[in-house]
Coordinates of C-alpha atoms and ligand atoms in Angstrom, one line a residue:
X1 CA 23.6 59.7 -24.2
X2 CA 23.8 56.4 -22.4
X3 CA 24.1 56.6 -18.6
X4 CA 27.6 56.0 -17.2
X5 CA 28.5 52.4 -16.5
X6 CA 28.3 52.7 -12.7
X7 CA 24.8 54.1 -13.0
X8 CA 23.8 51.2 -15.2
X9 CA 25.2 48.7 -12.8
X10 CA 23.4 50.4 -9.9
X11 CA 20.2 50.3 -11.8
X12 CA 20.7 46.6 -12.6
X13 CA 21.5 45.9 -8.9
X14 CA 18.4 47.8 -7.8
X15 CA 16.3 45.7 -10.2
X16 CA 17.9 42.5 -9.0
X17 CA 17.3 43.5 -5.4
X18 CA 13.6 44.3 -6.2
X19 CA 13.3 41.0 -7.9
X20 CA 14.8 39.1 -4.9
X21 CA 12.6 40.9 -2.4
X22 CA 9.6 40.0 -4.5
X23 CA 10.8 36.4 -4.7
X24 CA 11.3 36.2 -0.9
X25 CA 7.9 37.7 -0.3
X26 CA 6.3 35.3 -2.7
X27 CA 8.0 32.3 -1.1
X28 CA 7.1 33.5 2.4
X29 CA 3.5 33.9 1.2
X30 CA 3.5 30.4 -0.3
X31 CA 4.9 28.9 2.8
X32 CA 2.6 30.8 5.2
X33 CA -0.7 29.2 4.3
X34 CA -3.6 28.9 6.7
X35 CA -2.7 27.8 10.2
X36 CA -4.8 25.3 12.1
X37 CA -4.9 24.7 15.8
X38 CA -5.4 21.0 15.3
X39 CA -2.8 18.8 13.6
X40 CA -5.2 16.3 12.2
X41 CA -8.8 16.0 11.4
X42 CA -11.0 14.7 14.3
X43 CA -11.9 11.0 14.4
X44 CA -15.2 9.6 13.2
X45 CA -18.1 9.0 15.7
X46 CA -20.9 8.1 13.2
X47 CA -20.8 4.4 12.5
X48 CA -22.3 4.8 9.0
X49 CA -19.1 6.5 8.0
X50 CA -17.1 3.3 8.8
X51 CA -18.7 1.0 6.2
X52 CA -17.4 0.0 2.8
X53 CA -19.4 0.9 -0.4
X54 CA -20.7 -2.6 -0.9
X55 CA -21.7 -2.9 2.8
X56 CA -23.6 0.4 2.6
X57 CA -25.3 -0.6 -0.6
X58 CA -26.4 -3.9 1.0
X59 CA -27.9 -2.1 4.1
X60 CA -29.7 0.3 1.8
X61 CA -31.2 -2.2 -0.5
X62 CA -32.3 -4.4 2.5
X63 CA -34.0 -1.2 3.7
X64 CA -32.0 -1.4 7.0
X65 CA -30.6 2.0 6.5
X66 CA -32.2 5.0 4.7
X67 CA -30.1 6.3 1.8
X68 CA -30.8 9.9 2.9
X69 CA -29.3 9.1 6.3
X70 CA -26.1 7.8 4.7
X71 CA -25.9 10.9 2.4
X72 CA -26.6 13.2 5.3
X73 CA -24.0 11.6 7.5
X74 CA -21.4 12.2 4.8
X75 CA -22.6 15.8 4.4
X76 CA -22.2 16.4 8.1
X77 CA -18.7 14.9 8.1
X78 CA -17.7 17.0 5.1
X79 CA -19.0 20.2 6.8
X80 CA -17.0 19.3 9.8
X81 CA -13.6 18.5 8.3
X82 CA -13.5 19.7 4.7
X83 CA -12.6 23.2 5.8
X84 CA -9.4 21.8 7.2
X85 CA -8.4 19.5 4.3
X86 CA -9.9 21.4 1.4
X87 CA -10.4 18.1 -0.5
X88 CA -13.8 18.7 -1.9
X89 CA -13.8 21.9 -3.9
X90 CA -17.4 22.0 -5.0
X91 CA -20.3 20.5 -3.1
X92 CA -23.3 18.8 -4.7
X93 CA -25.4 18.4 -1.6
X94 CA -28.9 19.5 -2.8
X95 CA -28.9 17.2 -5.8
X96 CA -27.4 14.4 -3.7
X97 CA -30.2 14.7 -1.1
X98 CA -32.8 14.7 -3.8
X99 CA -31.3 11.6 -5.4
X100 CA -31.1 9.9 -2.0
X101 CA -34.8 10.6 -1.4
X102 CA -35.7 9.1 -4.7
X103 CA -33.7 5.9 -3.9
X104 CA -35.6 5.6 -0.6
X105 CA -39.0 6.2 -2.3
X106 CA -38.2 3.6 -5.0
X107 CA -37.2 1.1 -2.4
X108 CA -40.4 1.7 -0.4
X109 CA -42.4 0.6 -3.4
X110 CA -40.7 -2.8 -3.3
X111 CA -40.6 -3.2 -7.1
X112 CA -37.4 -5.3 -7.2
X113 CA -36.2 -8.1 -5.0
X114 CA -32.8 -7.8 -3.3
X115 CA -30.9 -9.9 -5.9
X116 CA -32.2 -7.8 -8.8
X117 CA -31.3 -4.6 -6.9
X118 CA -27.8 -5.9 -6.3
X119 CA -27.3 -6.9 -9.9
X120 CA -28.7 -3.7 -11.4
X121 CA -27.3 -1.2 -8.9
X122 CA -24.3 -2.6 -7.0
X123 CA -23.6 0.8 -5.5
X124 CA -27.2 1.9 -4.9
X125 CA -27.2 5.0 -2.7
X126 CA -23.4 5.0 -2.1
X127 CA -21.8 8.5 -1.8
X128 CA -19.2 9.1 -4.5
X129 CA -16.6 11.8 -5.1
X130 CA -14.9 12.6 -8.4
X131 CA -11.6 14.3 -9.2
X132 CA -12.4 17.7 -10.7
X133 CA -10.6 16.8 -13.9
X134 CA -13.3 14.3 -14.6
X135 CA -16.5 15.7 -16.0
X136 CA -19.5 15.6 -13.8
X137 CA -22.6 17.3 -15.3
X138 CA -23.1 20.8 -14.0
X139 CA -19.8 20.9 -12.1
X140 CA -16.7 22.9 -13.1
X141 CA -14.4 21.5 -15.8
X142 CA -11.2 23.5 -15.1
X143 CA -8.5 21.2 -13.9
X144 CA -7.5 24.1 -11.6
X145 CA -6.6 26.4 -14.5
X146 CA -7.7 30.0 -13.8
X147 CA -8.6 30.7 -17.4
X148 CA -11.1 27.8 -17.2
X149 CA -12.7 29.0 -14.0
X150 CA -16.2 29.3 -15.6
X151 CA -16.1 26.1 -17.7
X152 CA -19.0 23.9 -16.6
X153 CA -19.3 20.2 -17.7
X154 CA -22.2 19.6 -20.0
X155 CA -22.2 15.9 -19.5
X156 CA -20.5 13.1 -17.5
X157 CA -17.2 11.4 -18.1
X158 CA -17.8 7.7 -19.1
X159 CA -16.7 6.3 -15.8
X160 CA -18.8 8.9 -13.9
X161 CA -21.9 7.9 -16.0
X162 CA -21.2 4.2 -15.3
X163 CA -20.9 4.7 -11.5
X164 CA -24.1 6.8 -11.5
X165 CA -25.9 4.1 -13.5
X166 CA -24.7 1.6 -10.8
X167 CA -26.5 3.7 -8.2
X168 CA -23.7 5.8 -6.7
X169 CA -24.6 9.4 -5.7
X170 CA -22.0 12.1 -6.4
X171 CA -21.6 14.4 -3.4
X172 CA -18.9 16.7 -4.7
X173 CA -15.8 17.1 -6.9
X174 CA -12.2 17.0 -5.5
X175 CA -9.1 19.1 -5.9
X176 CA -6.2 18.3 -8.2
X177 CA -2.9 19.9 -9.2
X178 CA -3.0 22.4 -12.0
X179 CA -3.6 20.4 -15.2
X180 CA -2.9 17.3 -13.2
X181 CA 0.8 17.6 -13.7
X182 CA 2.3 17.8 -10.2
X183 CA 2.3 15.7 -7.0
X184 CA 1.1 18.5 -4.7
X185 CA -2.6 19.3 -5.2
X186 CA -2.7 23.0 -5.2
X187 CA -3.9 25.5 -7.8
X188 CA -5.0 29.1 -8.1
X189 CA -8.7 28.4 -8.3
X190 CA -9.2 26.1 -5.3
X191 CA -6.1 26.6 -3.2
X192 CA -4.2 23.7 -1.5
X193 CA -5.4 20.5 0.0
X194 CA -4.1 19.3 3.3
X195 CA -3.3 15.8 4.6
X196 CA -5.8 14.7 7.2
X197 CA -3.0 12.9 9.2
X198 CA -1.0 16.1 9.5
X199 CA -2.4 19.2 7.9
X200 CA 1.1 20.6 7.3
X201 CA 1.8 17.8 4.9
X202 CA 0.9 17.2 1.3
X203 CA -2.0 15.0 0.0
X204 CA -0.1 14.1 -3.2
X205 CA -1.3 14.6 -6.7
X206 CA -2.8 14.8 -9.1
X207 CA -5.9 13.0 -7.6
X208 CA -4.9 14.5 -4.2
X209 CA -8.3 16.0 -3.2
X210 CA -9.7 12.5 -3.8
X211 CA -7.0 10.9 -1.6
X212 CA -7.5 13.2 1.4
X213 CA -11.3 13.3 1.1
X214 CA -11.6 9.5 1.2
X215 CA -9.0 9.2 4.0
X216 CA -10.8 11.7 6.1
X217 CA -14.0 9.6 5.8
X218 CA -15.7 12.4 3.7
X219 CA -16.6 10.0 0.9
X220 CA -16.9 6.3 0.3
X221 CA -15.6 5.7 -3.2
X222 CA -13.7 7.9 -5.6
X223 CA -12.5 8.3 -9.2
X224 CA -8.9 9.1 -10.1
X225 CA -6.6 8.9 -13.1
X226 CA -2.9 8.1 -13.2
X227 CA -0.3 8.8 -15.9
X228 CA 2.7 8.9 -13.5
X229 CA 1.2 7.9 -10.1
X230 CA -1.7 10.3 -9.8
X231 CA -3.9 7.6 -8.2
X232 CA -1.2 5.8 -6.3
X233 CA 0.7 8.7 -4.8
X234 CA -2.4 10.3 -3.2
X235 CA -3.6 6.9 -2.1
X236 CA -0.2 6.3 -0.5
X237 CA 0.2 9.7 1.2
X238 CA -3.3 9.4 2.6
X239 CA -3.3 5.8 3.6
X240 CA -6.0 4.4 1.3
X241 CA -6.3 1.9 -1.6
X242 CA -5.8 3.0 -5.2
X243 CA -5.7 0.8 -8.3
X244 CA -4.0 1.7 -11.6
X245 CA -5.6 -0.9 -13.9
X246 CA -3.9 -2.5 -16.9
X247 CA -3.9 -0.1 -19.8
X248 CA -6.9 0.0 -22.1
X249 CA -9.4 -1.5 -19.6
X250 CA -11.1 1.5 -18.1
X251 CA -12.3 4.2 -20.5
X252 CA -10.6 7.6 -20.1
X253 CA -13.1 9.7 -22.0
X254 CA -14.4 12.8 -20.4
X255 CA -11.4 14.1 -18.5
X256 CA -9.4 17.2 -19.0
X257 CA -6.6 17.3 -20.0
X258 CA -6.5 14.1 -22.0
X259 CA -3.1 12.6 -22.7
X260 CA -1.6 12.7 -26.1
X261 CA -2.4 10.1 -28.7
X262 CA 0.6 8.0 -27.9
X263 CA 0.3 8.5 -24.2
X264 CA -3.4 7.8 -23.7
X265 CA -2.8 4.1 -23.3
X266 CA -0.5 4.8 -20.3
X267 CA -3.1 7.1 -18.7
X268 CA -5.2 4.9 -16.5
X269 CA -8.5 5.8 -14.9
X270 CA -9.1 3.8 -11.8
X271 CA -10.8 3.4 -8.3
X272 CA -9.8 4.9 -5.0
X273 CA -11.3 3.8 -1.7
X274 CA -10.8 3.1 2.0
X275 CA -11.8 -0.5 2.0
X276 CA -10.2 -3.1 -0.3
X277 CA -13.4 -5.0 -0.9
X278 CA -14.7 -2.1 -2.9
X279 CA -11.9 -2.2 -5.5
X280 CA -13.1 -5.1 -7.6
X281 CA -16.8 -4.1 -7.7
X282 CA -15.8 -0.5 -8.6
X283 CA -13.5 -1.8 -11.3
X284 CA -16.2 -3.9 -12.7
X285 CA -18.5 -0.9 -13.0
X286 CA -15.9 1.5 -14.2
X287 CA -14.4 -0.7 -16.9
X288 CA -17.8 -1.3 -18.7
X289 CA -17.2 -3.8 -21.6
X290 CA -13.4 -3.5 -21.0
X291 CA -13.8 -5.8 -18.0
X292 CA -13.6 -8.8 -20.4
X293 CA -9.9 -8.2 -20.7
X294 CA -9.4 -9.1 -17.0
X295 CA -9.8 -12.3 -15.1
X296 CA -11.7 -10.9 -12.1
X297 CA -13.7 -14.1 -11.7
X298 CA -10.7 -16.4 -11.4
X299 CA -10.1 -17.7 -7.9
X300 CA -6.7 -16.5 -6.6
X301 CA -4.8 -19.0 -4.4
X302 CA -2.5 -16.6 -2.6
X303 CA -0.3 -19.5 -1.3
X304 CA 0.5 -20.5 -4.8
X305 CA 1.5 -17.0 -5.9
X306 CA 5.2 -16.2 -6.4
X307 CA 6.1 -13.0 -4.6
X308 CA 9.1 -10.8 -5.5
X309 CA 10.4 -7.8 -3.7
X310 CA 12.9 -5.0 -4.1
X311 CA 13.4 -2.3 -1.5
X312 CA 14.5 0.6 -3.7
X313 CA 15.4 1.4 -7.3
X314 CA 19.0 0.4 -6.9
X315 CA 20.4 3.9 -6.6
X316 CA 19.3 6.5 -9.1
X317 CA 21.0 9.9 -8.6
X318 CA 17.8 11.8 -9.2
X319 CA 15.6 10.3 -6.5
X320 CA 15.6 10.4 -2.7
X321 CA 16.6 7.3 -0.8
X322 CA 13.8 5.1 0.4
X323 CA 13.1 5.9 4.1
X324 CA 13.9 3.3 6.6
X325 CA 10.3 3.2 7.8
X326 CA 9.1 2.2 4.4
X327 CA 11.8 -0.5 4.0
X328 CA 10.9 -1.9 7.4
X329 CA 7.2 -1.9 6.4
X330 CA 8.0 -3.8 3.3
X331 CA 10.2 -6.3 5.2
X332 CA 7.3 -7.0 7.6
X333 CA 5.0 -7.8 4.6
X334 CA 7.6 -10.1 3.2
X335 CA 8.1 -11.9 6.5
X336 CA 4.3 -12.2 7.0
X337 CA 3.8 -13.7 3.5
X338 CA 6.6 -16.1 4.1
X339 CA 5.6 -17.3 7.5
X340 CA 1.8 -16.9 7.6
X341 CA 1.0 -17.7 3.9
X342 CA 3.9 -20.0 3.2
X343 CA 4.2 -18.6 -0.3
X344 CA 7.4 -18.4 -2.2
X345 CA 9.1 -15.0 -1.7
X346 CA 12.2 -13.9 -3.5
X347 CA 14.3 -10.8 -3.3
X348 CA 15.2 -9.4 -6.7
X349 CA 17.6 -6.8 -8.1
X350 CA 16.2 -5.4 -11.3
X351 CA 19.1 -3.2 -12.3
X352 CA 17.3 -1.2 -14.9
X353 CA 14.8 0.1 -12.3
X354 CA 17.3 2.9 -11.7
X355 CA 16.3 4.4 -15.1
X356 CA 12.7 4.8 -13.9
X357 CA 12.6 8.5 -14.5
X358 CA 14.1 8.2 -17.9
X359 CA 11.7 5.5 -18.9
X360 CA 8.8 7.8 -17.9
X361 CA 10.3 10.6 -20.0
X362 CA 10.7 8.2 -22.9
X363 CA 7.0 7.3 -22.7
X364 CA 6.0 11.0 -22.6
X365 CA 8.3 11.7 -25.6
X366 CA 6.6 9.1 -27.8
X367 CA 5.0 10.5 -30.9
X368 CA 1.6 9.4 -32.2
X369 CA 0.7 8.2 -35.7
X370 CA 2.3 10.3 -38.5
X371 CA 4.8 11.6 -36.0
X372 CA 2.1 13.6 -34.2
X373 CA 3.6 15.2 -31.0
X374 CA 1.5 15.3 -27.8
X375 CA 0.0 18.7 -27.0
X376 CA 2.6 21.0 -25.5
X377 CA 2.2 22.0 -21.9
X378 CA 2.7 25.7 -22.7
X379 CA -0.3 25.3 -25.0
X380 CA -2.4 23.5 -22.4
X381 CA -1.6 26.3 -19.9
X382 CA -2.7 28.8 -22.6
X383 CA -6.0 26.9 -22.8
X384 CA -6.6 26.9 -26.5
X385 CA -5.4 30.5 -26.8
X386 CA -1.8 31.6 -27.1
X387 CA 0.8 29.4 -25.5
X388 CA 2.1 31.0 -22.3
X389 CA 5.6 32.4 -22.1
X390 CA 7.1 30.5 -19.1
X391 CA 9.9 33.0 -18.5
X392 CA 7.5 35.9 -18.4
X393 CA 5.2 33.9 -16.1
X394 CA 8.2 33.2 -13.8
X395 CA 8.9 36.9 -13.4
X396 CA 5.2 37.6 -12.8
X397 CA 5.1 34.7 -10.2
X398 CA 8.0 36.3 -8.3
X399 CA 5.9 39.5 -8.1
X400 CA 2.8 37.5 -7.1
X401 CA 1.0 38.3 -10.3
X402 CA 1.0 35.0 -12.2
X403 CA -2.3 33.0 -12.4
X404 CA -0.2 29.8 -12.7
X405 CA 1.4 27.7 -10.0
X406 CA 5.2 27.4 -9.8
X407 CA 5.4 23.7 -10.6
X408 CA 3.5 24.4 -13.9
X409 CA 5.8 27.3 -14.7
X410 CA 8.8 25.2 -14.0
X411 CA 7.5 22.3 -16.1
X412 CA 6.7 24.7 -19.0
X413 CA 10.3 26.1 -18.7
X414 CA 11.9 22.7 -18.8
X415 CA 9.4 21.1 -21.2
X416 CA 11.6 21.1 -24.3
X417 CA 14.7 20.1 -22.3
X418 CA 13.0 17.2 -20.8
X419 CA 12.0 15.7 -24.2
X420 CA 14.4 13.2 -25.6
X421 CA 16.1 13.5 -29.0
X422 CA 16.1 10.5 -31.3
X423 CA 19.3 9.0 -30.0
X424 CA 18.3 9.2 -26.3
X425 CA 14.8 8.0 -27.1
X426 CA 16.2 5.0 -28.8
X427 CA 18.5 4.2 -26.0
X428 CA 15.9 4.3 -23.3
X429 CA 13.2 2.7 -25.4
X430 CA 15.5 -0.3 -25.5
X431 CA 15.9 -0.2 -21.8
X432 CA 12.2 -0.1 -21.4
X433 CA 11.7 -3.0 -23.7
X434 CA 14.3 -5.0 -21.9
X435 CA 12.9 -4.2 -18.4
X436 CA 9.4 -4.9 -19.6
X437 CA 10.5 -8.3 -20.8
X438 CA 12.4 -9.1 -17.6
X439 CA 9.4 -8.2 -15.4
X440 CA 6.7 -9.9 -17.6
X441 CA 8.8 -13.1 -17.7
X442 CA 9.5 -13.0 -14.0
X443 CA 5.8 -12.3 -13.0
X444 CA 4.1 -14.6 -15.5
X445 CA 0.4 -15.1 -14.7
X446 CA 1.1 -16.0 -11.1
X447 CA 3.6 -13.5 -9.8
X448 CA 3.4 -10.2 -7.9
X449 CA 6.1 -7.7 -7.2
X450 CA 6.3 -5.6 -4.0
X451 CA 7.9 -2.2 -4.5
X452 CA 7.8 1.1 -2.5
X453 CA 5.0 3.5 -3.5
X454 CA 7.3 6.4 -3.0
X455 CA 10.7 7.0 -1.4
X456 CA 9.2 9.0 1.5
X457 CA 6.0 9.3 3.5
X458 CA 3.9 12.4 2.8
X459 CA 6.4 15.4 2.9
X460 CA 5.5 18.8 4.2
X461 CA 3.9 21.3 1.8
X462 CA 6.2 22.6 -1.0
X463 CA 8.9 20.0 -0.3
X464 CA 8.0 18.2 -3.7
X465 CA 9.6 21.2 -5.4
X466 CA 13.0 20.1 -4.1
X467 CA 12.3 16.4 -5.0
X468 CA 10.7 16.6 -8.4
X469 CA 11.7 13.2 -9.6
X470 CA 10.5 11.0 -6.8
X471 CA 7.2 10.3 -8.6
X472 CA 9.2 7.9 -10.9
X473 CA 8.6 5.2 -8.2
X474 CA 5.1 5.1 -9.5
X475 CA 5.6 6.5 -13.0
X476 CA 7.8 3.6 -14.1
X477 CA 4.8 1.3 -14.0
X478 CA 2.9 3.6 -16.4
X479 CA 5.8 3.3 -18.8
X480 CA 5.9 -0.5 -18.4
X481 CA 2.1 -0.8 -18.7
X482 CA 1.6 -3.0 -15.7
X483 CA -1.4 -3.0 -13.2
X484 CA -0.6 -1.8 -9.7
X485 CA -2.5 -1.5 -6.4
X486 CA -1.2 0.8 -3.7
X487 CA -2.0 -0.7 -0.3
X488 CA -1.9 1.1 3.0
X489 CA 0.3 -0.4 5.8
X490 CA -0.6 1.5 8.9
X491 CA 1.1 4.7 10.2
X492 CA 4.7 5.6 11.1
X493 CA 5.8 6.9 14.5
X494 CA 4.7 10.4 13.4
X495 CA 1.3 9.2 12.4
X496 CA 1.8 9.4 8.7
X497 CA 0.6 6.6 6.4
X498 CA 2.9 3.8 5.2
X499 CA 2.2 1.7 2.1
X500 CA 3.4 -0.4 -0.7
X501 CA 2.8 -1.0 -4.4
X502 CA 1.7 -4.5 -5.5
X503 CA 2.4 -5.0 -9.2
X504 CA 1.4 -7.9 -11.6
X505 CA 1.9 -8.9 -15.2
X506 CA -0.4 -7.3 -17.9
X507 CA -4.1 -8.0 -17.3
X508 CA -3.4 -9.8 -14.0
X509 CA -5.2 -7.1 -12.0
X510 CA -7.0 -9.9 -10.1
X511 CA -3.7 -10.8 -8.4
X512 CA -2.9 -7.4 -7.1
X513 CA -6.5 -6.9 -6.0
X514 CA -6.5 -10.2 -4.1
X515 CA -3.2 -9.3 -2.4
X516 CA -4.7 -5.9 -1.4
X517 CA -7.5 -7.7 0.5
X518 CA -5.0 -9.9 2.2
X519 CA -2.8 -7.1 3.2
X520 CA -5.8 -5.2 4.6
X521 CA -6.7 -8.2 6.7
X522 CA -3.2 -8.7 7.9
X523 CA -2.1 -5.1 8.5
X524 CA -5.3 -3.3 9.2
X525 CA -5.7 -1.2 6.0
X526 CA -7.0 2.3 6.4
X527 CA -6.6 3.9 9.8
X528 CA -8.9 6.7 10.7
X529 CA -7.0 10.0 11.1
X530 CA -7.1 11.7 14.5
X531 CA -7.3 8.4 16.3
X532 CA -4.1 8.8 18.2
Ligands
NAG601 C1 -14.5 20.1 -20.7 O1 -13.5 20.9 -21.3 C2 -12.9 20.4 -22.4 C3 -11.7 21.3 -22.9 O2 -12.2 22.6 -23.1 C4 -13.9 20.1 -23.5 O3 -13.2 19.5 -24.7 C5 -15.0 19.2 -23.0 O4 -16.0 19.1 -24.0 C6 -15.6 19.8 -21.7 N1 -16.5 18.8 -21.3 C7 -17.8 18.9 -21.0 C8 -18.5 17.7 -20.7 O5 -18.4 20.0 -21.1
NAG602 C1 -8.6 26.9 0.9 C2 -9.3 27.3 -0.3 O1 -8.8 28.0 -1.1 N1 -10.5 26.8 -0.5 C3 -11.4 27.2 -1.7 C4 -11.7 25.9 -2.4 O2 -12.5 26.2 -3.5 C5 -13.8 26.8 -3.2 C6 -14.6 27.0 -4.5 O3 -14.0 27.7 -5.4 C7 -13.5 28.2 -2.5 O4 -14.7 28.7 -2.1 C8 -12.6 27.9 -1.3 O5 -12.2 29.2 -0.7

């Protein structure tokens, strides 16, 4: 006999209450996190930590500085501040020390002259960090997925191999969001990374560990990848430089997960660093033969460039308003370029920018050859086993039992709803083509476009859950296939980094990279955290 109705209702209410209590507990736990006495990481006192990669390489090959001293200085700094930021999730200190000693020994033999050394090994002895999602031999290959906790890379990703061949010394791998699909870097293997300018704030994602590690002067140069802003958002939130190259220039091989067949071209591997002068040499190394597609040797006359700017996307309902601080920072750049450089600067209103999020979804819904669909996120989370059941994982998460993070579960739940049907796809594909045409024509081979990197400075931890669409400020340029450099512009009154995206036409990366160096000179570039 079935229990009477009231009893069933009571049971249901009891279950609902249990579920709610579980949920509240889980949220409280999530928001708790470790507490630090300090608000920021301490400043840098060791001068070796305040040199660019190419300056360090020069000092090392001139034998003015020992490579082991450089590597040791970084190891000391990491031991000091990494426990606060949790940017590096696996150290590679012993191997790095050995490699540094062999650099010093080789240099002592004086086999090559300085010019040869520079040509063969432009980053000789320079400490390097790599986003965990990129394979570095002997290091984990998990992308933060608990099921993959024991996966170890058997070889190097192409870009990692190229940087090693150029003389760089990997000192560790850095945190990312679970499967690189969220803009807060936190997962169930490595925990959460914290912003060095305020530990209660996010580092961004997915290359977030890389962003905070570089910003905290725990590394010199870093490798990231970007399919929706994963290089530029962390670079922005942590006040450093990050370049998303033109599609098809830098090889993506050797990262996990890889984008679908139709998306791979929009996934861009690129350099992250504190000093703008490292961007071009890094790109030269990382691109390998792909560098021929760019015009990095062309001299850029900044005065003759045409600058365009737009302070926000024109009013999309999905995204936060651009903060006043960021609008003011952009205006300062515009005024500076007009008065100091005397270049042409024009305010534009690209109406279709308000569909940024939709254009990104359109890109992600694109099918490969023969209508092949990109790998489903539920399958990726299942890691080559059974796809996960998002609803079941949500219930488990509320009880603190899921091995997945809540953004992943949310994305898995919404995955099918976020994909466009034929009709919507066609509609937004047309918008994309029209906006692409408009921008490419406007920019030509001598134009750059200034646009916010994100609507807000680095928010507090977990806030991204309430603003899931803001990444479209960066994601739109993946969909449009344009090169972009995120440039830091100092700190706001609360000490959090400001910045801006500099965009150019296809394969005109040399323009955004030249502007990055100019903005660094004019506005100070990276600011050491803990200085104020
Ligand atoms: C890393 O893991 C992926 C996915 O399982 C695999 O395809 C790849 O071969 C692994 N890479 C290395 C270098 O071990
Ligand atoms: C804060 C945090 O969870 N840190 C972890 C980062 O990853 C390493 C390696 O797995 C752990 O030892 C740390 O506890």
